[in-house]
mmCIF file of C-alpha atoms in Angstrom:
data_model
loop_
_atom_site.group_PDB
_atom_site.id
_atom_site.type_symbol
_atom_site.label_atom_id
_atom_site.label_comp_id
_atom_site.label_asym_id
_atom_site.label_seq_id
_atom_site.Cartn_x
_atom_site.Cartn_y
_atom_site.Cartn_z
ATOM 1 C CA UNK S 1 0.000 0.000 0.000
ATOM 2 C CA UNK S 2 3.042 2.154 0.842
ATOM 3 C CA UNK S 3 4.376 1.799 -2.779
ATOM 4 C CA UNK S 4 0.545 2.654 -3.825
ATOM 5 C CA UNK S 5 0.789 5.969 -2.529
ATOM 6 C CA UNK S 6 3.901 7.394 -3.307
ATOM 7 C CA UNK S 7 2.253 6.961 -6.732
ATOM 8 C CA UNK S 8 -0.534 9.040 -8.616
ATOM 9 C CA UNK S 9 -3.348 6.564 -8.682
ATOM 10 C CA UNK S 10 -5.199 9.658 -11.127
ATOM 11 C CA UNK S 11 -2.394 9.492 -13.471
ATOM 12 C CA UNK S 12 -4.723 9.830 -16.743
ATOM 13 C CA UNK S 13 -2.294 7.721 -18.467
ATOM 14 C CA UNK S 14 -2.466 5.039 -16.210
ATOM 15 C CA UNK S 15 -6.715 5.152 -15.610
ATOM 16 C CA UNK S 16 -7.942 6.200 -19.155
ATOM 17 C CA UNK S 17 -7.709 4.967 -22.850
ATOM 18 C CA UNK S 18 -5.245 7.427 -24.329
ATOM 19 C CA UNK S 19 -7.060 7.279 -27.719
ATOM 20 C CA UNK S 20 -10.370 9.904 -27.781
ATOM 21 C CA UNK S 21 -11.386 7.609 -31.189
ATOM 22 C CA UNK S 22 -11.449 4.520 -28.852
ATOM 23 C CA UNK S 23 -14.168 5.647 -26.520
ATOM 24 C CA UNK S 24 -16.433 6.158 -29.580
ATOM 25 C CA UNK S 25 -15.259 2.962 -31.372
ATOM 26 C CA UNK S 26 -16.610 1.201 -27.967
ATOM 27 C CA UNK S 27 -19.686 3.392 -27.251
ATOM 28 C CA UNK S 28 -21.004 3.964 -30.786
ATOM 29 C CA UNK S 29 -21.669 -0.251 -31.657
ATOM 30 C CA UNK S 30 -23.176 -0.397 -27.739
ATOM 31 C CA UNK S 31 -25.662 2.263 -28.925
ATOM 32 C CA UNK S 32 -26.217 1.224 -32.163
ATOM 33 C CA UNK S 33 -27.319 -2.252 -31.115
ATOM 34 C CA UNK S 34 -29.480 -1.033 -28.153
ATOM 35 C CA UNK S 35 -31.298 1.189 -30.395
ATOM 36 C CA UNK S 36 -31.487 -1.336 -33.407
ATOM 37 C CA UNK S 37 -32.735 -3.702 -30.957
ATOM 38 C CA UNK S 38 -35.900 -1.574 -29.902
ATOM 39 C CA UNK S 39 -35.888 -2.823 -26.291
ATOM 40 C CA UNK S 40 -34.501 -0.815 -23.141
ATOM 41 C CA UNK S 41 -34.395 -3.752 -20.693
ATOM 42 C CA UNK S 42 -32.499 -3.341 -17.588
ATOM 43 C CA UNK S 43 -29.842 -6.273 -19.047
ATOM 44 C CA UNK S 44 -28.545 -3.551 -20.755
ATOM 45 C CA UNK S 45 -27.174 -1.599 -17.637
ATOM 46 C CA UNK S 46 -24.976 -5.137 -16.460
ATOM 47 C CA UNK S 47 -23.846 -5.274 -20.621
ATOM 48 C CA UNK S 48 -22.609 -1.509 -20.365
ATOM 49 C CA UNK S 49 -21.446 -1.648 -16.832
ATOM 50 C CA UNK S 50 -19.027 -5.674 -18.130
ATOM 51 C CA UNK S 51 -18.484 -3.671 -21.051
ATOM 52 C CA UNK S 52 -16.702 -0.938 -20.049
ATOM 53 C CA UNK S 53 -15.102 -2.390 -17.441
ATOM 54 C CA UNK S 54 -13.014 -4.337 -19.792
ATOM 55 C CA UNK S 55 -12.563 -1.236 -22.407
ATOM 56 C CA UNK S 56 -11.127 0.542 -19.313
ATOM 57 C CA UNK S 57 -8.738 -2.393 -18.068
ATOM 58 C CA UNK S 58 -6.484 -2.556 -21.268
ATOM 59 C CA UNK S 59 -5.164 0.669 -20.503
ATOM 60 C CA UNK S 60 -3.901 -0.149 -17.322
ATOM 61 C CA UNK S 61 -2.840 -3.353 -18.375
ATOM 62 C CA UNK S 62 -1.120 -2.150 -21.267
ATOM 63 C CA UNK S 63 0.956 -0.148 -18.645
ATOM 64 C CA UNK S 64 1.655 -3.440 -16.156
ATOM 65 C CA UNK S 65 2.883 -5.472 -19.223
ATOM 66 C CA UNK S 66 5.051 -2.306 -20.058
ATOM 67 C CA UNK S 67 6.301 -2.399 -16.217
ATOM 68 C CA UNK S 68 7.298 -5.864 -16.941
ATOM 69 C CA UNK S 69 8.858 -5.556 -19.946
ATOM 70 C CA UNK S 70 10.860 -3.167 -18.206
ATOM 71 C CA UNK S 71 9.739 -0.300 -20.774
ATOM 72 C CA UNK S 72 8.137 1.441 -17.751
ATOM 73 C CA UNK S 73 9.002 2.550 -14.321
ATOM 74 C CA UNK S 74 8.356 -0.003 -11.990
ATOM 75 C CA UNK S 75 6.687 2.582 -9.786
ATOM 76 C CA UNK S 76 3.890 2.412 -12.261
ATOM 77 C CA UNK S 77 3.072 -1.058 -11.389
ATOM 78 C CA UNK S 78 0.873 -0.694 -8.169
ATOM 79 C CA UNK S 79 -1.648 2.085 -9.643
ATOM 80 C CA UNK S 80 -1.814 -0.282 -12.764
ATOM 81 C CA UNK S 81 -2.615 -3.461 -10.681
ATOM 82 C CA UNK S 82 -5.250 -0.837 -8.601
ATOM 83 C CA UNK S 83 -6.686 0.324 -11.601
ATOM 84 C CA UNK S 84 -7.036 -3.399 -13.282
ATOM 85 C CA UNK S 85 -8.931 -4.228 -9.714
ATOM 86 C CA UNK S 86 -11.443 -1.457 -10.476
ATOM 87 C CA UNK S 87 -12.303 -2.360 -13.566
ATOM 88 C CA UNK S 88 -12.082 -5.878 -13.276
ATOM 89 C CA UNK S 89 -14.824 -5.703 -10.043
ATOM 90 C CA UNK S 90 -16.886 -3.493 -12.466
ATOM 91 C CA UNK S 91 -16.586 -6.410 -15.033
ATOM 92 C CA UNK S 92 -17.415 -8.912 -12.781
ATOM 93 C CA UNK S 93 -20.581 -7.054 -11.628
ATOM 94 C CA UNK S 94 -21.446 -6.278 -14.671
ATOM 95 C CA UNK S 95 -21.057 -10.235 -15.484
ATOM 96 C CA UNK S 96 -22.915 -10.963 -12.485
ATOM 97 C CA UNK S 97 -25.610 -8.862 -13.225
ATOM 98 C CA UNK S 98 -26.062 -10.534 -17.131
ATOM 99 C CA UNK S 99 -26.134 -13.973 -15.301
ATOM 100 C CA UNK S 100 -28.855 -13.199 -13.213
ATOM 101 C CA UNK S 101 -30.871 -11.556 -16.236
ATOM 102 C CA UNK S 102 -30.715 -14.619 -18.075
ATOM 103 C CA UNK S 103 -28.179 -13.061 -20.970
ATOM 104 C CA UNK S 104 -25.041 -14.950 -19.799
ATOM 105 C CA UNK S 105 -24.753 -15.945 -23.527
ATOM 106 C CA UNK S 106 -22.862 -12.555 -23.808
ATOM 107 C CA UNK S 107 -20.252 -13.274 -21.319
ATOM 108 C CA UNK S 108 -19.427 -16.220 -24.338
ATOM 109 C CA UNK S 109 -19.174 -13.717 -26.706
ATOM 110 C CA UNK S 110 -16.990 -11.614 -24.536
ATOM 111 C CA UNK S 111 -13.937 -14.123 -24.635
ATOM 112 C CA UNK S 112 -13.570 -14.060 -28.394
ATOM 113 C CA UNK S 113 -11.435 -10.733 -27.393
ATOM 114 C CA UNK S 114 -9.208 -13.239 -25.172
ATOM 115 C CA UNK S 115 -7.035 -14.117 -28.122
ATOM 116 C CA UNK S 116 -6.821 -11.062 -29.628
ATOM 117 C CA UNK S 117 -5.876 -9.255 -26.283
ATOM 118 C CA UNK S 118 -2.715 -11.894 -25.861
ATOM 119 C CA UNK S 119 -2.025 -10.766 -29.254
ATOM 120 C CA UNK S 120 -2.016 -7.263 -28.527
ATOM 121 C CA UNK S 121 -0.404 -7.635 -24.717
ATOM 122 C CA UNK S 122 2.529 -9.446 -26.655
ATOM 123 C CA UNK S 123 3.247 -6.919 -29.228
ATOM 124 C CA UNK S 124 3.363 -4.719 -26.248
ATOM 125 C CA UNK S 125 5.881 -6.596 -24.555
ATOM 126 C CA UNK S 126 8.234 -6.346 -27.654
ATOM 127 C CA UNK S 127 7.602 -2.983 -28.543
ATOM 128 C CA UNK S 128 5.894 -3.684 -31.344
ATOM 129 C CA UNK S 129 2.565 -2.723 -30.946
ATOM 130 C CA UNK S 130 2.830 0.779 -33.264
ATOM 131 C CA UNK S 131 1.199 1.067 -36.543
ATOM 132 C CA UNK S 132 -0.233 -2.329 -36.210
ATOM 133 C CA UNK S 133 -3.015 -2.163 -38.586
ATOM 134 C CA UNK S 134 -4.203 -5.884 -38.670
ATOM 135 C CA UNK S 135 -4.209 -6.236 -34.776
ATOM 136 C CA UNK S 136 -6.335 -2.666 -34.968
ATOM 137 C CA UNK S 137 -8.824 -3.981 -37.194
ATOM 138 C CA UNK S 138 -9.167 -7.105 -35.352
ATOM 139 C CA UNK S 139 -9.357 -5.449 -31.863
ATOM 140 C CA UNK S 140 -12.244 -2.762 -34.169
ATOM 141 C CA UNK S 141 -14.008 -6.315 -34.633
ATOM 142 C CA UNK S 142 -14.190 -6.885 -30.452
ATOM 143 C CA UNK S 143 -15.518 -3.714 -30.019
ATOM 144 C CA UNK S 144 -18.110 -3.663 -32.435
ATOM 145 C CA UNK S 145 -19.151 -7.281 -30.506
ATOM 146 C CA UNK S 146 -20.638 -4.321 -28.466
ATOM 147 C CA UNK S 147 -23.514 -3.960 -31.593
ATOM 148 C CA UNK S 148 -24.249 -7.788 -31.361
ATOM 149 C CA UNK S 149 -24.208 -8.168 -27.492
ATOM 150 C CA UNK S 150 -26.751 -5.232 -27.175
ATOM 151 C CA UNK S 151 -28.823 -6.005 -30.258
ATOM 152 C CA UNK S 152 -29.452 -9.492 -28.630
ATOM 153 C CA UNK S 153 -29.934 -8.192 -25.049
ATOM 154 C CA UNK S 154 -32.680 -5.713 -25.863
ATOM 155 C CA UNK S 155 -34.373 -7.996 -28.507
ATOM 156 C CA UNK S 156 -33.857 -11.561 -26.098
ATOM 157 C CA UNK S 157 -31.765 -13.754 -28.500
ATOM 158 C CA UNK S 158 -28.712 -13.308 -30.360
ATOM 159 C CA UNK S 159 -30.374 -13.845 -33.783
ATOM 160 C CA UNK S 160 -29.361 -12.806 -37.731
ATOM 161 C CA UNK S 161 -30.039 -9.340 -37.015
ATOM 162 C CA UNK S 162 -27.853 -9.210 -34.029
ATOM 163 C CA UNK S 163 -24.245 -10.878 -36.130
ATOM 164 C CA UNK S 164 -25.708 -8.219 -39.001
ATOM 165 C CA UNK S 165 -25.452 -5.199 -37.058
ATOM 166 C CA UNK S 166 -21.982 -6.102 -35.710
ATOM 167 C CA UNK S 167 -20.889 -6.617 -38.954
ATOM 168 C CA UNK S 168 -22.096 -3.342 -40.173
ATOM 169 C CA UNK S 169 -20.236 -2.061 -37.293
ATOM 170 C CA UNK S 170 -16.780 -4.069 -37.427
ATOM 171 C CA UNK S 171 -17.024 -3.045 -41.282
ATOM 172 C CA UNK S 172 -17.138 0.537 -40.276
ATOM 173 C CA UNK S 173 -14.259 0.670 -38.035
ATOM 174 C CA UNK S 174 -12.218 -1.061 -40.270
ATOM 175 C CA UNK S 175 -13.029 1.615 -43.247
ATOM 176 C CA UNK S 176 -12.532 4.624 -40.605
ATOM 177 C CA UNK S 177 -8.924 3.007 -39.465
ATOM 178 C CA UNK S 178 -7.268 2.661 -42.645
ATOM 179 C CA UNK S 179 -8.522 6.514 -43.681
ATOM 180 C CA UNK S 180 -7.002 7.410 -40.281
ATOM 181 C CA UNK S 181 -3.654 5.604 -41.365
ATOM 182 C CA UNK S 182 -3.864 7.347 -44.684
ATOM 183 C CA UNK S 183 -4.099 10.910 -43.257
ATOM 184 C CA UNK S 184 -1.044 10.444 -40.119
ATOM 185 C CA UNK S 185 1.050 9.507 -43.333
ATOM 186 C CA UNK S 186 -0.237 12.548 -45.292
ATOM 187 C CA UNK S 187 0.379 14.667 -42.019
ATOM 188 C CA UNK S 188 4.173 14.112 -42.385
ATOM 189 C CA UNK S 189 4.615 15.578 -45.651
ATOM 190 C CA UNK S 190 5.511 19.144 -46.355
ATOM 191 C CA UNK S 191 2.974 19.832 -49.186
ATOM 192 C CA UNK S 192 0.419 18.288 -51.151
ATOM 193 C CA UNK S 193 1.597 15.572 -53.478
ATOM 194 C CA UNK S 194 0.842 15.480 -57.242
ATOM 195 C CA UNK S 195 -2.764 13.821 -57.944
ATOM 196 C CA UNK S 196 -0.864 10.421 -58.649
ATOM 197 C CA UNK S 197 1.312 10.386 -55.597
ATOM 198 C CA UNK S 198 -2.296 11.027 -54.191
ATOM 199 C CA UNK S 199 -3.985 8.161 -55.829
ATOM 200 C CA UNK S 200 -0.888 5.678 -55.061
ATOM 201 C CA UNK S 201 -1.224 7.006 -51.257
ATOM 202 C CA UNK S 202 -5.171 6.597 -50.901
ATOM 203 C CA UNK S 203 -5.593 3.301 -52.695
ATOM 204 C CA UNK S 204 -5.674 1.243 -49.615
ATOM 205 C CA UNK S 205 -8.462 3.289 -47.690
ATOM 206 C CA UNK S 206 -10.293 4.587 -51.342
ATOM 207 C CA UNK S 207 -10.643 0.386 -51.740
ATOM 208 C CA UNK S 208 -11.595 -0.449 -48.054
ATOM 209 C CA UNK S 209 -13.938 2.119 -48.261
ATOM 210 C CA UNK S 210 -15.580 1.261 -51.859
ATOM 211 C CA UNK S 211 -15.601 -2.547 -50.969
ATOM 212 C CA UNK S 212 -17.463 -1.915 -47.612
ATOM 213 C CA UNK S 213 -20.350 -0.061 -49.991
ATOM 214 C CA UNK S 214 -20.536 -3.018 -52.272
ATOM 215 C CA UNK S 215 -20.384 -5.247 -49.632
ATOM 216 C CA UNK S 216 -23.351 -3.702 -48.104
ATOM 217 C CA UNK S 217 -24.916 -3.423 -51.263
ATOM 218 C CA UNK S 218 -24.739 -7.205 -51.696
ATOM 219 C CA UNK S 219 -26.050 -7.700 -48.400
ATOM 220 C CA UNK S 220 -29.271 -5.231 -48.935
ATOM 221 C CA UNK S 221 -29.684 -7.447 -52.336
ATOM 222 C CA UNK S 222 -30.014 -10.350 -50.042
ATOM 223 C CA UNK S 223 -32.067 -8.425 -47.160
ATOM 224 C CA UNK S 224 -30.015 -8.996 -44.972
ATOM 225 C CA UNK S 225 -29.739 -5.265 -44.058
ATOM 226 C CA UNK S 226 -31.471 -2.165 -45.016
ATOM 227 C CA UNK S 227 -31.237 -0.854 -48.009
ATOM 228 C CA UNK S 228 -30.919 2.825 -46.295
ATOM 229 C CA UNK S 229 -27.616 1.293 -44.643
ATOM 230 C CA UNK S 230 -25.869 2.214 -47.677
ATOM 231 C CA UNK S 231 -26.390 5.769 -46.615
ATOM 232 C CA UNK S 232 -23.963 5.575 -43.661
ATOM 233 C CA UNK S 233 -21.531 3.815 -46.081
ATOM 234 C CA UNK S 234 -21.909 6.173 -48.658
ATOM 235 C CA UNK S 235 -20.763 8.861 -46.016
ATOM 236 C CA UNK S 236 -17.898 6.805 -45.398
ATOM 237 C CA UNK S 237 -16.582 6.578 -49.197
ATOM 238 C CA UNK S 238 -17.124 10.434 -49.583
ATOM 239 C CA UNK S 239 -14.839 11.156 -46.629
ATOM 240 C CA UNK S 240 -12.201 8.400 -47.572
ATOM 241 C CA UNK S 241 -12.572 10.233 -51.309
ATOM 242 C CA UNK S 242 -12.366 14.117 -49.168
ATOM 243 C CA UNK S 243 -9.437 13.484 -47.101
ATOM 244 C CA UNK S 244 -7.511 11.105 -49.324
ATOM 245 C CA UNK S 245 -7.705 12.633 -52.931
ATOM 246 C CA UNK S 246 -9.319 16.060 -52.869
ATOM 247 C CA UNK S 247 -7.854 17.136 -49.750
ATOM 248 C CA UNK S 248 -5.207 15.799 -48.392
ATOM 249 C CA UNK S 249 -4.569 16.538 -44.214
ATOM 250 C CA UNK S 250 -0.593 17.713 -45.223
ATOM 251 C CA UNK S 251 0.448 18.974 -41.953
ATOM 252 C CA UNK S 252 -2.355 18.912 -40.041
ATOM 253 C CA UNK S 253 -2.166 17.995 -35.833
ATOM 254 C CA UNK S 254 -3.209 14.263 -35.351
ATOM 255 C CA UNK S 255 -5.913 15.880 -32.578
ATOM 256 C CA UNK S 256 -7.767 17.834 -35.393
ATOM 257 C CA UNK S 257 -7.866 14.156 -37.578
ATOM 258 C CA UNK S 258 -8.858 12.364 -34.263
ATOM 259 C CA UNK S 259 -11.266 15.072 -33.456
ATOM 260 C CA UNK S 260 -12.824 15.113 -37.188
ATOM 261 C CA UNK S 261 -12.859 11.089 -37.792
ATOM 262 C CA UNK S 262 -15.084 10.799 -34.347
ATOM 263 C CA UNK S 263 -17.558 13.275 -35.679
ATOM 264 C CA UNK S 264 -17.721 11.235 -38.455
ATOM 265 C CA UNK S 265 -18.258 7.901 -36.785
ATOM 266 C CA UNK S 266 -21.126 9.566 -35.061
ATOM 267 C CA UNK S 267 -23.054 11.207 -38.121
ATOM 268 C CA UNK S 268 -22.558 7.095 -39.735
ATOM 269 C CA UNK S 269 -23.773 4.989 -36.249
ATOM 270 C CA UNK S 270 -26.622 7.967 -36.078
ATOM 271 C CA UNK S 271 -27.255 7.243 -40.009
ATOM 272 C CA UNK S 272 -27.240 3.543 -39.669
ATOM 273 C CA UNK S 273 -29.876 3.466 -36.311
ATOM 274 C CA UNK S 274 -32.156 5.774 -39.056
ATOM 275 C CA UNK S 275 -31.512 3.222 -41.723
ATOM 276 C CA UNK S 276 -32.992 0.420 -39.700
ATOM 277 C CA UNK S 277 -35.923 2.859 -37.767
ATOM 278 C CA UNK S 278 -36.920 3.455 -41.690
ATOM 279 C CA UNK S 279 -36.929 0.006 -42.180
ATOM 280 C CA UNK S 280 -39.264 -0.997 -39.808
ATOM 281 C CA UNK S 281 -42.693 -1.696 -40.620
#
């Protein structure tokens, strides 16, 4: 306890997700899936409360592995191992509280993000866990588990609608995430490139983007989704097409493309709760 308190248990760093983007990445599928699932039932509070108890542990145990693999100051370690306590009593309440309501299937779904957290935790550990972009689009996948979890919680049953709207939202994160990639490599140049340079740079996200619009096309075909979801996707496409051709974040601060891609990811998970409201009979 005496090595607890010579250290700042509020170190931000230590408490809180580091990344503003993350909070909506987590929040935005949780929403979406409540709302597309039509049905405030009190499960919901015990998803939320399991939920982001273990959104708020990787932070702090991010910063124990780091202690460990000696990339942090070991005084670090007891306000990590505090921190992981907290959460992990808010994720066992929250776990609790699912049991009890009968939706214990979602503490099932919950440990698919086991593998993917070793994954990450080990990157950590050998200091390789920048500019990852496969282990970000599979930890965007976990998180939009939050649009499947609370799609079957407020409609009772995990059902084609539920995998759907996680998919819509996994599909999403992965578009906004290579964009973001796209513009913190435009930021480091010194001036706009030439329209090729452009279209070399912006293939990756311009094809993400355009493939998650067909893909959802396909999928309306089917009626599997809404046909309005293409709407959200659409929105998605003509920001990939802004940013990455037309123009280009050269030198802007990584805050303002944060600040800008969240606004973004709100205007599409707002879009996409319309596209299924419309659909409704």
């Amino acid at each position: 306890m005496a090595a607890l308190s010579r250290s700042s248990v509020l170190r931000k760093h230590i408490a809180l997700p580091q990344q503003h983007g993350a909070w909506v990445m987590w929040g935005g599928p949780l929403i979406v899936g409540a709302a597309v699932g039509g049905a405030a039932k009190p499960a919901l509070i015990w998803l939320t409360l399991a939920s982001l108890g273990a959104f708020l542990a990787l932070q702090p145990l991010t910063i124990f592995v780091k202690v460990l693999a000696k990339r942090r100051a070991v005084e670090e370690r007891a306000p990590a191992l505090f921190w992981l306590a907290v959460y992990g009593a808010l994720m066992a309440v929250g776990g609790l509280g699912l049991w009890l309501s009968g939706a214990g299937w979602v503490l099932v779904v919950g440990l698919l993000a086991v593998p993917v957290l070793v994954w990450q935790m080990a990157l950590v550990a050998r200091r390789e866990e920048r500019g990852q972009l496969g282990v970000e689009l599979v930890g965007a996948g976990v998180l939009a588990l939050n649009a499947g979890a609370a799609h079957g919680v407020a409609s009772g049953s995990f059902n084609p609608t539920s995998l759907m709207v996680w998919v819509l939202c996994w599909l999403q994160a992965a578009g906004a995430i290579v964009y973001v990639f796209l513009c913190l490599e435009y930021r480091r140049l010194k001036a706009v490139p030439a329209t090729g340079e452009r279209l070399r740079l912006s293939r990756r996200s311009t094809l993400c983007n355009a493939a998650n619009v067909v893909g959802v096309a396909v999928l309306a075909g089917f009626g599997w989704v809404p046909a309005w979801t293409l709407l959200p996707f659409g929105l998605m496409l003509g920001e990939a097409l802004y940013g990455g051709l037309w123009r280009p974040p050269v030198g802007v601060k990584p805050v303002i493309i944060g600040v800008r891609q969240m606004v973004v990811s709100i205007l599409f998970y707002l879009l996409l709760i319309g596209a299924h409201g419309l659909a409704r009979p």
